[in-house]
Amino acid sequence: MSHTVEKIGGTSMSRLKELRDTLFIGDHEGDALYGRFFVVSAFGGITNLLLEHKKSGEPGVYAFFANDDTNHGWHDQLDRVAEAMKAAHQGVLDHQADIQQADAFVEERLHGARNCLVDLQRLCTYGHFRLNEHMAQTRELLSGLGEAHSAFVTTLMLCRAGVNARFVDLSGWRDEGNVTLDERIAHALDGVDPATEMPIITGYAQCAEGLMGEYDRGYSEVTFSRLAALTGAREAIIHKEFHLSSCDPKLVGATAVRKLGRTNFDVADQLSNMGMEAIHPKAAKMLRQADVPLRVTNAFEPGDPGTLIDDQPADTPAAEIVTGHNVVTLEVFEQDMVGVKGYDATILDVLKRHNVRIVSKVSNANTITHYLDTSLKTMRRVEKDLAQVYPSAEITTRTLSMVSVIGRDLTGLSVLSRGLQALSDAGLEVIGASQGPRNVDVQFVIDRDALRAAIKALHFELIEAHQAQLSRAA
């Protein structure tokens, strides 16, 4: 247990040259360079071009292929991917021979993917085959291209700098496909000596379980966590472009936020629920079960230890993070609901069918309200389905926001009452508020246009003022 498994996200990968001089090499010399496994994401923007834009939904190769009427759209998009990949590695590689190798790698992989998709289209012109039956595998194939490219380029760059780096490809390119994730990792690491080599590993791993089907764009964190658990890593480390802090500095100011330093997996789960993932919750579960602590650092401040996430409780109660998320409310009011079972189960079935994520929910005698992470377009379909089941119910939706105050232990801090007062003093109306018995988070529901002001008011009252009080006491 002397090694670490470390992950670098796509945005950070776009600053790969800086990472070479700080994170990968930095002050490390000789044997100190090794004992570190690096799992890399695709360069920033590449996966959006391959699949679809994560935020805007703008189609990538996958989306064009799935809805191809002209037989040209996805070909053109694949050409754009090739251009973007080459531009990305030309920006970080200095030696012409390395650039030529990287160019050849891109051509070989994208040519293979293009042929595969053409053959699949041709096969599906026969009535026995349906394209929609193969779209999951198509998404997997395309996903792996970005990570394979970035890992290969990183290896070239580090080898040129004198590091004994080794490209470890988990994408299953021309390999046996019917293997589990554990088998894929074990086979790829066979013969790797972490004491003398620096493995650069693809964030995507092809396996029989199909990572995209369950985790979609969170697959690289699952690969990273499973690798750390399987190899018994001393620590799993995620390198981001910023520290895990008490709030988004863009909202409250860089001088107002504080680095967490230490928290636990419970807080990480609450963050995921609010759309601010430190790590995918299922990836965190793997680390938790394997007793591997997680550290989140700023990739460009290698001397800073960052924030350690483990299973330890807080020494003293404290609010640690204030974060917010836009939500859509689904309110079902039915007079006949009182004392009747099954209403909630039916609503949950409809939400599951439309793949709607629940952030929170509250209920009383005749009303059930869900706070959802979804679009209004999807909500219209949900409303239609529920109206057919409960024709006499009043079903309403609203676009609101939710602000959550999160901490390992909020006992005795009166977060609910203090938060309500702070929001009132800021002139903000609170539409709803809730606190569970575990004392790890308190949620405030407000108008969507009040989100920023609500976060600032709660952060000032529960974190900044608390820090000032501690400083005065010291």
CSV table of C-alpha atoms in Angstrom, one decimal:
chain,number,residue,atom,x,y,z
A,1,MET,CA,0.0,0.0,0.0
A,2,SER,CA,2.8,2.4,-0.9
A,3,HIS,CA,1.3,3.8,-4.1
A,4,THR,CA,-1.4,6.3,-5.0
A,5,VAL,CA,-4.0,6.3,-7.8
A,6,GLU,CA,-4.5,9.8,-9.2
A,7,LYS,CA,-7.1,11.2,-11.6
A,8,ILE,CA,-6.9,14.3,-13.8
A,9,GLY,CA,-10.1,15.8,-15.3
A,10,GLY,CA,-10.5,17.0,-18.8
A,11,THR,CA,-10.3,20.7,-18.1
A,12,SER,CA,-7.0,20.2,-16.3
A,13,MET,CA,-5.7,18.0,-19.1
A,14,SER,CA,-5.9,20.9,-21.4
A,15,ARG,CA,-3.1,22.4,-19.3
A,16,LEU,CA,-1.0,19.3,-19.7
A,17,LYS,CA,2.3,21.2,-20.1
A,18,GLU,CA,1.8,22.9,-16.7
A,19,LEU,CA,1.0,19.6,-15.1
A,20,ARG,CA,4.2,18.1,-16.5
A,21,ASP,CA,6.2,20.7,-14.7
A,22,THR,CA,4.2,20.7,-11.5
A,23,LEU,CA,2.3,17.5,-10.9
A,24,PHE,CA,3.9,14.7,-12.9
A,25,ILE,CA,7.5,15.8,-12.4
A,26,GLY,CA,7.8,18.9,-10.2
A,27,ASP,CA,10.1,18.3,-7.3
A,28,HIS,CA,10.1,14.6,-7.8
A,29,GLU,CA,13.4,13.0,-8.7
A,30,GLY,CA,14.6,9.4,-9.3
A,31,ASP,CA,12.5,6.8,-7.5
A,32,ALA,CA,10.2,9.5,-6.1
A,33,LEU,CA,8.8,10.0,-9.6
A,34,TYR,CA,7.1,6.6,-9.4
A,35,GLY,CA,4.6,4.8,-7.1
A,36,ARG,CA,1.9,6.8,-8.8
A,37,PHE,CA,-0.8,5.6,-11.2
A,38,PHE,CA,-2.4,8.4,-13.3
A,39,VAL,CA,-5.9,7.9,-14.7
A,40,VAL,CA,-6.6,10.6,-17.3
A,41,SER,CA,-9.8,12.0,-18.9
A,42,ALA,CA,-10.0,13.2,-22.5
A,43,PHE,CA,-8.8,16.7,-23.3
A,44,GLY,CA,-11.3,19.3,-22.5
A,45,GLY,CA,-14.2,19.4,-25.0
A,46,ILE,CA,-13.3,16.1,-26.9
A,47,THR,CA,-16.0,13.9,-25.2
A,48,ASN,CA,-18.6,16.6,-26.0
A,49,LEU,CA,-17.6,16.3,-29.6
A,50,LEU,CA,-17.7,12.5,-29.5
A,51,LEU,CA,-21.0,12.2,-27.7
A,52,GLU,CA,-23.0,15.4,-27.1
A,53,HIS,CA,-22.3,18.6,-25.2
A,54,LYS,CA,-22.7,17.9,-21.5
A,55,LYS,CA,-24.5,21.1,-20.7
A,56,SER,CA,-26.0,22.4,-24.0
A,57,GLY,CA,-26.9,19.1,-25.5
A,58,GLU,CA,-25.3,20.1,-28.8
A,59,PRO,CA,-24.9,16.8,-30.8
A,60,GLY,CA,-21.6,15.0,-31.2
A,61,VAL,CA,-20.7,12.0,-33.3
A,62,TYR,CA,-23.0,9.7,-31.3
A,63,ALA,CA,-26.0,11.9,-31.5
A,64,PHE,CA,-25.5,12.5,-35.2
A,65,PHE,CA,-25.1,8.8,-35.8
A,66,ALA,CA,-28.2,7.9,-33.8
A,67,ASN,CA,-30.3,10.4,-35.9
A,68,ASP,CA,-28.6,10.1,-39.2
A,69,ASP,CA,-30.8,10.8,-42.2
A,70,THR,CA,-28.3,12.1,-44.7
A,71,ASN,CA,-25.5,9.6,-43.9
A,72,HIS,CA,-23.1,12.6,-43.8
A,73,GLY,CA,-23.6,14.3,-40.5
A,74,TRP,CA,-21.7,11.9,-38.3
A,75,HIS,CA,-18.8,11.6,-40.8
A,76,ASP,CA,-18.3,15.4,-40.8
A,77,GLN,CA,-18.5,15.4,-37.0
A,78,LEU,CA,-15.8,12.7,-36.8
A,79,ASP,CA,-13.6,14.9,-39.0
A,80,ARG,CA,-14.1,17.7,-36.5
A,81,VAL,CA,-13.1,15.4,-33.7
A,82,ALA,CA,-9.9,14.5,-35.5
A,83,GLU,CA,-9.1,18.2,-36.0
A,84,ALA,CA,-9.8,19.0,-32.3
A,85,MET,CA,-7.6,16.0,-31.1
A,86,LYS,CA,-4.7,17.1,-33.3
A,87,ALA,CA,-5.0,20.7,-32.1
A,88,ALA,CA,-5.0,19.5,-28.5
A,89,HIS,CA,-1.8,17.5,-28.7
A,90,GLN,CA,-0.1,20.0,-30.9
A,91,GLY,CA,-0.6,22.4,-28.0
A,92,VAL,CA,1.2,20.3,-25.5
A,93,LEU,CA,3.9,18.3,-27.5
A,94,ASP,CA,7.1,20.1,-28.4
A,95,HIS,CA,8.9,17.5,-30.5
A,96,GLN,CA,7.9,17.0,-34.1
A,97,ALA,CA,8.4,13.2,-33.9
A,98,ASP,CA,6.0,13.0,-31.0
A,99,ILE,CA,3.4,15.1,-32.9
A,100,GLN,CA,3.7,12.8,-35.8
A,101,GLN,CA,3.1,9.7,-33.6
A,102,ALA,CA,0.1,11.4,-32.0
A,103,ASP,CA,-1.3,12.3,-35.4
A,104,ALA,CA,-0.9,8.7,-36.6
A,105,PHE,CA,-2.6,7.5,-33.4
A,106,VAL,CA,-5.6,9.7,-34.0
A,107,GLU,CA,-5.8,8.7,-37.7
A,108,GLU,CA,-5.6,5.0,-36.8
A,109,ARG,CA,-8.3,5.1,-34.0
A,110,LEU,CA,-10.7,7.3,-35.9
A,111,HIS,CA,-10.3,5.4,-39.1
A,112,GLY,CA,-11.1,2.2,-37.2
A,113,ALA,CA,-14.1,3.8,-35.5
A,114,ARG,CA,-15.4,5.2,-38.8
A,115,ASN,CA,-15.2,1.7,-40.5
A,116,CYS,CA,-16.9,0.2,-37.5
A,117,LEU,CA,-19.9,2.6,-37.7
A,118,VAL,CA,-20.1,2.2,-41.5
A,119,ASP,CA,-20.2,-1.6,-41.2
A,120,LEU,CA,-22.9,-1.3,-38.4
A,121,GLN,CA,-25.0,0.9,-40.7
A,122,ARG,CA,-24.7,-1.5,-43.5
A,123,LEU,CA,-25.5,-4.5,-41.3
A,124,CYS,CA,-28.7,-2.7,-40.1
A,125,THR,CA,-30.0,-2.4,-43.6
A,126,TYR,CA,-31.0,-6.0,-43.2
A,127,GLY,CA,-34.3,-6.6,-41.4
A,128,HIS,CA,-32.8,-9.0,-38.9
A,129,PHE,CA,-30.8,-6.2,-37.2
A,130,ARG,CA,-31.9,-3.0,-35.5
A,131,LEU,CA,-29.5,0.0,-35.0
A,132,ASN,CA,-31.1,0.9,-31.6
A,133,GLU,CA,-30.0,-2.5,-30.3
A,134,HIS,CA,-26.4,-1.5,-30.8
A,135,MET,CA,-26.4,2.1,-29.7
A,136,ALA,CA,-25.1,1.3,-26.2
A,137,GLN,CA,-22.0,-0.4,-27.7
A,138,THR,CA,-21.6,2.5,-30.1
A,139,ARG,CA,-21.6,5.0,-27.2
A,140,GLU,CA,-19.0,2.9,-25.4
A,141,LEU,CA,-16.8,2.7,-28.6
A,142,LEU,CA,-16.8,6.5,-29.1
A,143,SER,CA,-16.3,7.3,-25.4
A,144,GLY,CA,-13.0,5.4,-25.3
A,145,LEU,CA,-11.4,7.3,-28.2
A,146,GLY,CA,-10.9,10.5,-26.2
A,147,GLU,CA,-9.2,8.9,-23.2
A,148,ALA,CA,-7.0,6.7,-25.3
A,149,HIS,CA,-5.8,9.8,-27.2
A,150,SER,CA,-5.0,11.8,-24.0
A,151,ALA,CA,-3.3,8.9,-22.3
A,152,PHE,CA,-1.1,8.2,-25.3
A,153,VAL,CA,-0.2,11.9,-25.7
A,154,THR,CA,0.6,12.2,-22.0
A,155,THR,CA,2.9,9.2,-22.2
A,156,LEU,CA,4.7,10.6,-25.2
A,157,MET,CA,5.2,13.9,-23.5
A,158,LEU,CA,6.5,12.4,-20.2
A,159,CYS,CA,8.8,10.0,-22.0
A,160,ARG,CA,10.3,12.9,-23.9
A,161,ALA,CA,10.9,14.6,-20.5
A,162,GLY,CA,12.8,11.6,-19.2
A,163,VAL,CA,10.1,9.9,-17.2
A,164,ASN,CA,9.6,6.1,-17.7
A,165,ALA,CA,5.9,6.5,-18.5
A,166,ARG,CA,3.8,3.6,-19.8
A,167,PHE,CA,0.6,3.9,-21.8
A,168,VAL,CA,-2.1,1.6,-20.3
A,169,ASP,CA,-5.1,1.3,-22.6
A,170,LEU,CA,-8.2,0.0,-20.9
A,171,SER,CA,-10.5,1.0,-23.9
A,172,GLY,CA,-10.5,-2.6,-25.3
A,173,TRP,CA,-9.4,-1.5,-28.7
A,174,ARG,CA,-9.2,-4.7,-30.8
A,175,ASP,CA,-9.1,-6.7,-27.5
A,176,GLU,CA,-11.4,-9.4,-26.1
A,177,GLY,CA,-14.6,-7.7,-25.2
A,178,ASN,CA,-16.3,-10.1,-22.8
A,179,VAL,CA,-14.3,-9.4,-19.7
A,180,THR,CA,-15.3,-7.8,-16.4
A,181,LEU,CA,-13.9,-4.4,-15.3
A,182,ASP,CA,-11.7,-6.2,-12.7
A,183,GLU,CA,-10.3,-8.5,-15.4
A,184,ARG,CA,-9.7,-5.6,-17.8
A,185,ILE,CA,-7.7,-3.8,-15.1
A,186,ALA,CA,-5.8,-6.8,-14.0
A,187,HIS,CA,-4.8,-7.8,-17.5
A,188,ALA,CA,-3.7,-4.3,-18.5
A,189,LEU,CA,-1.5,-3.9,-15.4
A,190,ASP,CA,0.1,-7.4,-15.8
A,191,GLY,CA,3.8,-6.7,-15.9
A,192,VAL,CA,3.6,-3.1,-14.9
A,193,ASP,CA,6.2,-2.2,-12.2
A,194,PRO,CA,4.9,0.9,-10.4
A,195,ALA,CA,8.2,1.2,-8.5
A,196,THR,CA,10.0,2.0,-11.8
A,197,GLU,CA,7.3,3.0,-14.2
A,198,MET,CA,4.5,5.7,-14.2
A,199,PRO,CA,1.4,4.1,-15.7
A,200,ILE,CA,-0.8,6.5,-17.7
A,201,ILE,CA,-4.2,4.9,-17.8
A,202,THR,CA,-7.3,5.6,-19.8
A,203,GLY,CA,-10.3,6.9,-17.9
A,204,TYR,CA,-12.6,4.8,-20.0
A,205,ALA,CA,-12.5,1.0,-19.5
A,206,GLN,CA,-14.3,-1.4,-21.9
A,207,CYS,CA,-15.9,-4.3,-20.0
A,208,ALA,CA,-18.9,-6.6,-20.0
A,209,GLU,CA,-20.7,-4.6,-17.4
A,210,GLY,CA,-20.8,-1.5,-19.8
A,211,LEU,CA,-19.7,1.5,-17.8
A,212,MET,CA,-21.7,4.0,-19.9
A,213,GLY,CA,-25.0,2.2,-19.3
A,214,GLU,CA,-24.8,2.7,-15.6
A,215,TYR,CA,-22.5,5.7,-15.0
A,216,ASP,CA,-22.7,7.5,-18.4
A,217,ARG,CA,-20.2,10.5,-18.2
A,218,GLY,CA,-19.1,9.5,-14.7
A,219,TYR,CA,-17.2,6.4,-16.0
A,220,SER,CA,-13.7,7.8,-15.5
A,221,GLU,CA,-14.3,8.2,-11.8
A,222,VAL,CA,-15.5,4.6,-11.6
A,223,THR,CA,-12.4,3.3,-13.4
A,224,PHE,CA,-10.2,5.4,-11.1
A,225,SER,CA,-12.0,4.2,-7.9
A,226,ARG,CA,-12.0,0.6,-9.0
A,227,LEU,CA,-8.3,0.7,-9.8
A,228,ALA,CA,-7.5,2.2,-6.4
A,229,ALA,CA,-9.6,-0.4,-4.6
A,230,LEU,CA,-8.2,-3.4,-6.6
A,231,THR,CA,-4.6,-2.4,-6.1
A,232,GLY,CA,-5.0,-1.4,-2.5
A,233,ALA,CA,-3.8,2.2,-3.0
A,234,ARG,CA,-2.6,4.3,0.0
A,235,GLU,CA,-4.8,7.1,-1.3
A,236,ALA,CA,-7.0,7.9,-4.3
A,237,ILE,CA,-6.4,11.5,-5.4
A,238,ILE,CA,-8.5,13.7,-7.7
A,239,HIS,CA,-6.7,16.7,-9.2
A,240,LYS,CA,-9.0,19.6,-10.1
A,241,GLU,CA,-8.4,23.1,-11.2
A,242,PHE,CA,-9.6,24.4,-7.8
A,243,HIS,CA,-9.7,23.5,-4.2
A,244,LEU,CA,-12.8,21.9,-2.6
A,245,SER,CA,-14.1,24.9,-0.8
A,246,SER,CA,-16.9,26.2,1.3
A,247,CYS,CA,-18.6,27.8,-1.7
A,248,ASP,CA,-18.0,28.8,-5.3
A,249,PRO,CA,-15.6,31.7,-5.1
A,250,LYS,CA,-17.3,33.2,-8.2
A,251,LEU,CA,-20.5,33.6,-6.0
A,252,VAL,CA,-19.1,34.9,-2.7
A,253,GLY,CA,-15.6,36.1,-3.6
A,254,ALA,CA,-12.2,34.3,-3.4
A,255,THR,CA,-11.4,35.9,0.0
A,256,ALA,CA,-14.6,34.7,1.6
A,257,VAL,CA,-14.3,31.0,0.8
A,258,ARG,CA,-12.2,28.6,2.8
A,259,LYS,CA,-10.6,25.3,1.8
A,260,LEU,CA,-12.3,22.4,3.5
A,261,GLY,CA,-9.1,20.6,4.4
A,262,ARG,CA,-11.0,17.6,5.7
A,263,THR,CA,-14.5,16.1,5.3
A,264,ASN,CA,-16.1,12.7,4.9
A,265,PHE,CA,-17.9,10.6,2.3
A,266,ASP,CA,-21.3,11.6,3.7
A,267,VAL,CA,-20.7,15.2,2.7
A,268,ALA,CA,-19.4,14.1,-0.7
A,269,ASP,CA,-22.7,12.3,-1.3
A,270,GLN,CA,-24.7,15.4,-0.3
A,271,LEU,CA,-22.6,17.4,-2.8
A,272,SER,CA,-23.4,14.9,-5.5
A,273,ASN,CA,-27.1,15.2,-4.8
A,274,MET,CA,-26.8,19.0,-5.3
A,275,GLY,CA,-25.0,18.6,-8.6
A,276,MET,CA,-21.6,19.5,-7.2
A,277,GLU,CA,-19.8,16.3,-7.5
A,278,ALA,CA,-16.5,15.9,-5.7
A,279,ILE,CA,-16.7,12.3,-7.0
A,280,HIS,CA,-19.5,10.1,-8.5
A,281,PRO,CA,-21.4,8.6,-5.5
A,282,LYS,CA,-21.0,5.0,-6.7
A,283,ALA,CA,-17.2,5.6,-7.2
A,284,ALA,CA,-17.1,7.0,-3.7
A,285,LYS,CA,-18.8,3.8,-2.4
A,286,MET,CA,-16.1,1.7,-4.0
A,287,LEU,CA,-13.4,3.6,-2.1
A,288,ARG,CA,-15.3,3.6,1.1
A,289,GLN,CA,-15.8,-0.2,1.0
A,290,ALA,CA,-12.1,-0.7,0.2
A,291,ASP,CA,-11.1,1.7,3.0
A,292,VAL,CA,-9.2,3.9,0.6
A,293,PRO,CA,-9.3,7.6,1.6
A,294,LEU,CA,-9.9,10.1,-1.1
A,295,ARG,CA,-8.0,13.4,-1.5
A,296,VAL,CA,-9.1,16.3,-3.7
A,297,THR,CA,-6.4,18.7,-4.6
A,298,ASN,CA,-5.7,21.7,-6.8
A,299,ALA,CA,-3.7,20.2,-9.7
A,300,PHE,CA,-1.7,23.5,-10.1
A,301,GLU,CA,-0.8,23.8,-6.4
A,302,PRO,CA,1.1,20.5,-5.9
A,303,GLY,CA,2.5,21.5,-2.5
A,304,ASP,CA,-0.9,22.0,-1.0
A,305,PRO,CA,-2.4,18.8,0.6
A,306,GLY,CA,-5.9,19.7,-0.5
A,307,THR,CA,-8.9,18.1,1.2
A,308,LEU,CA,-8.9,14.6,2.6
A,309,ILE,CA,-12.2,12.7,2.4
A,310,ASP,CA,-12.6,9.6,4.6
A,311,ASP,CA,-15.1,8.1,7.0
A,312,GLN,CA,-14.1,10.0,10.1
A,313,PRO,CA,-16.6,12.2,11.9
A,314,ALA,CA,-16.1,15.9,12.6
A,315,ASP,CA,-14.2,16.9,15.7
A,316,THR,CA,-16.7,19.7,16.3
A,317,PRO,CA,-20.0,20.6,14.6
A,318,ALA,CA,-19.7,23.0,11.7
A,319,ALA,CA,-21.3,24.0,8.5
A,320,GLU,CA,-18.7,23.2,5.8
A,321,ILE,CA,-20.3,24.0,2.4
A,322,VAL,CA,-23.1,26.1,1.0
A,323,THR,CA,-24.2,25.2,-2.5
A,324,GLY,CA,-27.2,25.6,-4.7
A,325,HIS,CA,-29.0,23.9,-7.6
A,326,ASN,CA,-31.9,24.8,-9.9
A,327,VAL,CA,-34.8,22.5,-9.5
A,328,VAL,CA,-38.3,21.9,-10.9
A,329,THR,CA,-41.0,21.1,-8.4
A,330,LEU,CA,-43.7,18.5,-9.1
A,331,GLU,CA,-46.6,19.0,-6.7
A,332,VAL,CA,-49.4,16.5,-6.7
A,333,PHE,CA,-52.5,17.5,-4.6
A,334,GLU,CA,-55.2,14.9,-4.2
A,335,GLN,CA,-58.0,15.2,-1.6
A,336,ASP,CA,-58.4,11.4,-1.6
A,337,MET,CA,-54.8,10.8,-0.7
A,338,VAL,CA,-55.4,10.9,3.0
A,339,GLY,CA,-54.8,7.4,4.5
A,340,VAL,CA,-54.4,5.8,1.1
A,341,LYS,CA,-51.2,4.0,0.2
A,342,GLY,CA,-49.6,3.8,-3.2
A,343,TYR,CA,-49.6,7.5,-4.4
A,344,ASP,CA,-45.9,8.0,-3.8
A,345,ALA,CA,-45.0,4.7,-5.4
A,346,THR,CA,-46.9,5.5,-8.5
A,347,ILE,CA,-45.3,8.9,-8.8
A,348,LEU,CA,-41.8,7.4,-8.4
A,349,ASP,CA,-42.6,4.8,-11.1
A,350,VAL,CA,-43.4,7.6,-13.5
A,351,LEU,CA,-40.3,9.6,-12.6
A,352,LYS,CA,-38.1,6.5,-13.1
A,353,ARG,CA,-39.7,5.8,-16.4
A,354,HIS,CA,-38.7,9.3,-17.6
A,355,ASN,CA,-35.3,9.1,-16.0
A,356,VAL,CA,-35.8,12.1,-13.7
A,357,ARG,CA,-33.5,12.5,-10.8
A,358,ILE,CA,-35.0,13.4,-7.4
A,359,VAL,CA,-33.1,16.0,-5.4
A,360,SER,CA,-35.5,16.1,-2.4
A,361,LYS,CA,-39.1,15.6,-1.5
A,362,VAL,CA,-41.7,16.5,1.1
A,363,SER,CA,-45.3,15.4,1.8
A,364,ASN,CA,-48.2,16.0,4.0
A,365,ALA,CA,-51.7,14.5,4.3
A,366,ASN,CA,-52.9,15.3,0.7
A,367,THR,CA,-49.8,16.6,-1.1
A,368,ILE,CA,-46.6,15.2,-2.3
A,369,THR,CA,-43.9,17.5,-3.6
A,370,HIS,CA,-40.8,16.4,-5.4
A,371,TYR,CA,-37.8,18.7,-6.2
A,372,LEU,CA,-36.4,17.4,-9.4
A,373,ASP,CA,-33.3,17.9,-11.6
A,374,THR,CA,-34.8,17.8,-15.0
A,375,SER,CA,-36.1,20.0,-17.9
A,376,LEU,CA,-39.6,21.4,-18.3
A,377,LYS,CA,-39.9,19.4,-21.5
A,378,THR,CA,-39.6,16.2,-19.6
A,379,MET,CA,-41.9,17.5,-16.9
A,380,ARG,CA,-44.7,17.9,-19.4
A,381,ARG,CA,-44.5,14.2,-20.2
A,382,VAL,CA,-44.4,13.4,-16.5
A,383,GLU,CA,-47.5,15.5,-15.9
A,384,LYS,CA,-49.4,13.9,-18.7
A,385,ASP,CA,-48.7,10.4,-17.4
A,386,LEU,CA,-49.7,11.3,-13.9
A,387,ALA,CA,-52.9,13.0,-15.1
A,388,GLN,CA,-54.0,9.8,-16.7
A,389,VAL,CA,-53.4,7.8,-13.5
A,390,TYR,CA,-54.9,10.5,-11.1
A,391,PRO,CA,-57.4,12.5,-13.3
A,392,SER,CA,-58.9,14.3,-10.3
A,393,ALA,CA,-55.5,15.4,-8.8
A,394,GLU,CA,-54.1,18.9,-9.1
A,395,ILE,CA,-50.7,18.6,-10.7
A,396,THR,CA,-48.5,21.7,-10.8
A,397,THR,CA,-44.8,22.4,-11.6
A,398,ARG,CA,-42.6,25.4,-10.9
A,399,THR,CA,-39.0,26.4,-11.7
A,400,LEU,CA,-37.3,27.2,-8.4
A,401,SER,CA,-33.8,26.8,-6.8
A,402,MET,CA,-32.6,25.0,-3.7
A,403,VAL,CA,-29.7,26.0,-1.5
A,404,SER,CA,-28.2,23.4,0.8
A,405,VAL,CA,-26.0,24.0,3.8
A,406,ILE,CA,-23.9,20.8,4.3
A,407,GLY,CA,-21.5,19.6,7.0
A,408,ARG,CA,-20.4,16.4,8.7
A,409,ASP,CA,-22.2,17.4,11.9
A,410,LEU,CA,-24.6,20.3,12.1
A,411,THR,CA,-25.8,19.4,15.6
A,412,GLY,CA,-26.6,22.3,17.9
A,413,LEU,CA,-25.9,25.0,15.2
A,414,SER,CA,-29.5,26.0,14.7
A,415,VAL,CA,-28.8,26.0,10.9
A,416,LEU,CA,-32.5,26.0,10.0
A,417,SER,CA,-33.6,28.9,12.2
A,418,ARG,CA,-30.4,30.9,11.6
A,419,GLY,CA,-30.7,30.3,7.9
A,420,LEU,CA,-34.3,31.4,7.7
A,421,GLN,CA,-33.4,34.6,9.6
A,422,ALA,CA,-30.4,35.3,7.3
A,423,LEU,CA,-32.5,34.9,4.2
A,424,SER,CA,-35.2,37.1,5.7
A,425,ASP,CA,-32.7,39.8,6.6
A,426,ALA,CA,-31.5,39.7,3.0
A,427,GLY,CA,-35.0,40.4,1.8
A,428,LEU,CA,-35.5,36.9,0.3
A,429,GLU,CA,-38.7,34.8,0.6
A,430,VAL,CA,-38.3,31.2,1.6
A,431,ILE,CA,-40.8,28.9,-0.2
A,432,GLY,CA,-39.8,25.8,1.7
A,433,ALA,CA,-37.1,24.5,4.1
A,434,SER,CA,-36.3,21.1,5.5
A,435,GLN,CA,-33.8,19.4,7.8
A,436,GLY,CA,-33.4,15.6,8.3
A,437,PRO,CA,-32.6,13.9,11.6
A,438,ARG,CA,-29.0,13.0,10.5
A,439,ASN,CA,-27.9,16.6,10.8
A,440,VAL,CA,-25.7,16.6,7.7
A,441,ASP,CA,-27.7,19.1,5.5
A,442,VAL,CA,-30.4,21.7,5.6
A,443,GLN,CA,-32.2,22.7,2.4
A,444,PHE,CA,-33.9,26.0,1.6
A,445,VAL,CA,-36.2,26.5,-1.5
A,446,ILE,CA,-36.3,29.9,-3.0
A,447,ASP,CA,-37.2,31.6,-6.3
A,448,ARG,CA,-34.7,30.9,-9.1
A,449,ASP,CA,-33.6,34.5,-9.5
A,450,ALA,CA,-32.7,34.6,-5.8
A,451,LEU,CA,-30.2,31.7,-5.9
A,452,ARG,CA,-27.0,33.8,-5.9
A,453,ALA,CA,-28.2,36.1,-3.1
A,454,ALA,CA,-29.4,33.2,-1.0
A,455,ILE,CA,-26.0,31.4,-1.2
A,456,LYS,CA,-24.2,34.6,-0.3
A,457,ALA,CA,-26.5,35.3,2.7
A,458,LEU,CA,-26.2,31.7,4.1
A,459,HIS,CA,-22.5,31.5,3.5
A,460,PHE,CA,-21.9,34.7,5.4
A,461,GLU,CA,-24.1,33.8,8.3
A,462,LEU,CA,-23.1,30.1,8.8
A,463,ILE,CA,-19.4,30.0,7.6
A,464,GLU,CA,-17.8,33.4,7.3
A,465,ALA,CA,-19.3,34.7,10.6
A,466,HIS,CA,-18.4,31.4,12.3
A,467,GLN,CA,-14.8,31.7,11.1
A,468,ALA,CA,-14.5,35.3,12.3
A,469,GLN,CA,-15.8,34.2,15.7
A,470,LEU,CA,-13.2,31.4,15.9
A,471,SER,CA,-10.5,33.9,14.9
A,472,ARG,CA,-11.5,36.3,17.7
A,473,ALA,CA,-11.5,33.5,20.2
A,474,ALA,CA,-8.0,32.4,19.2
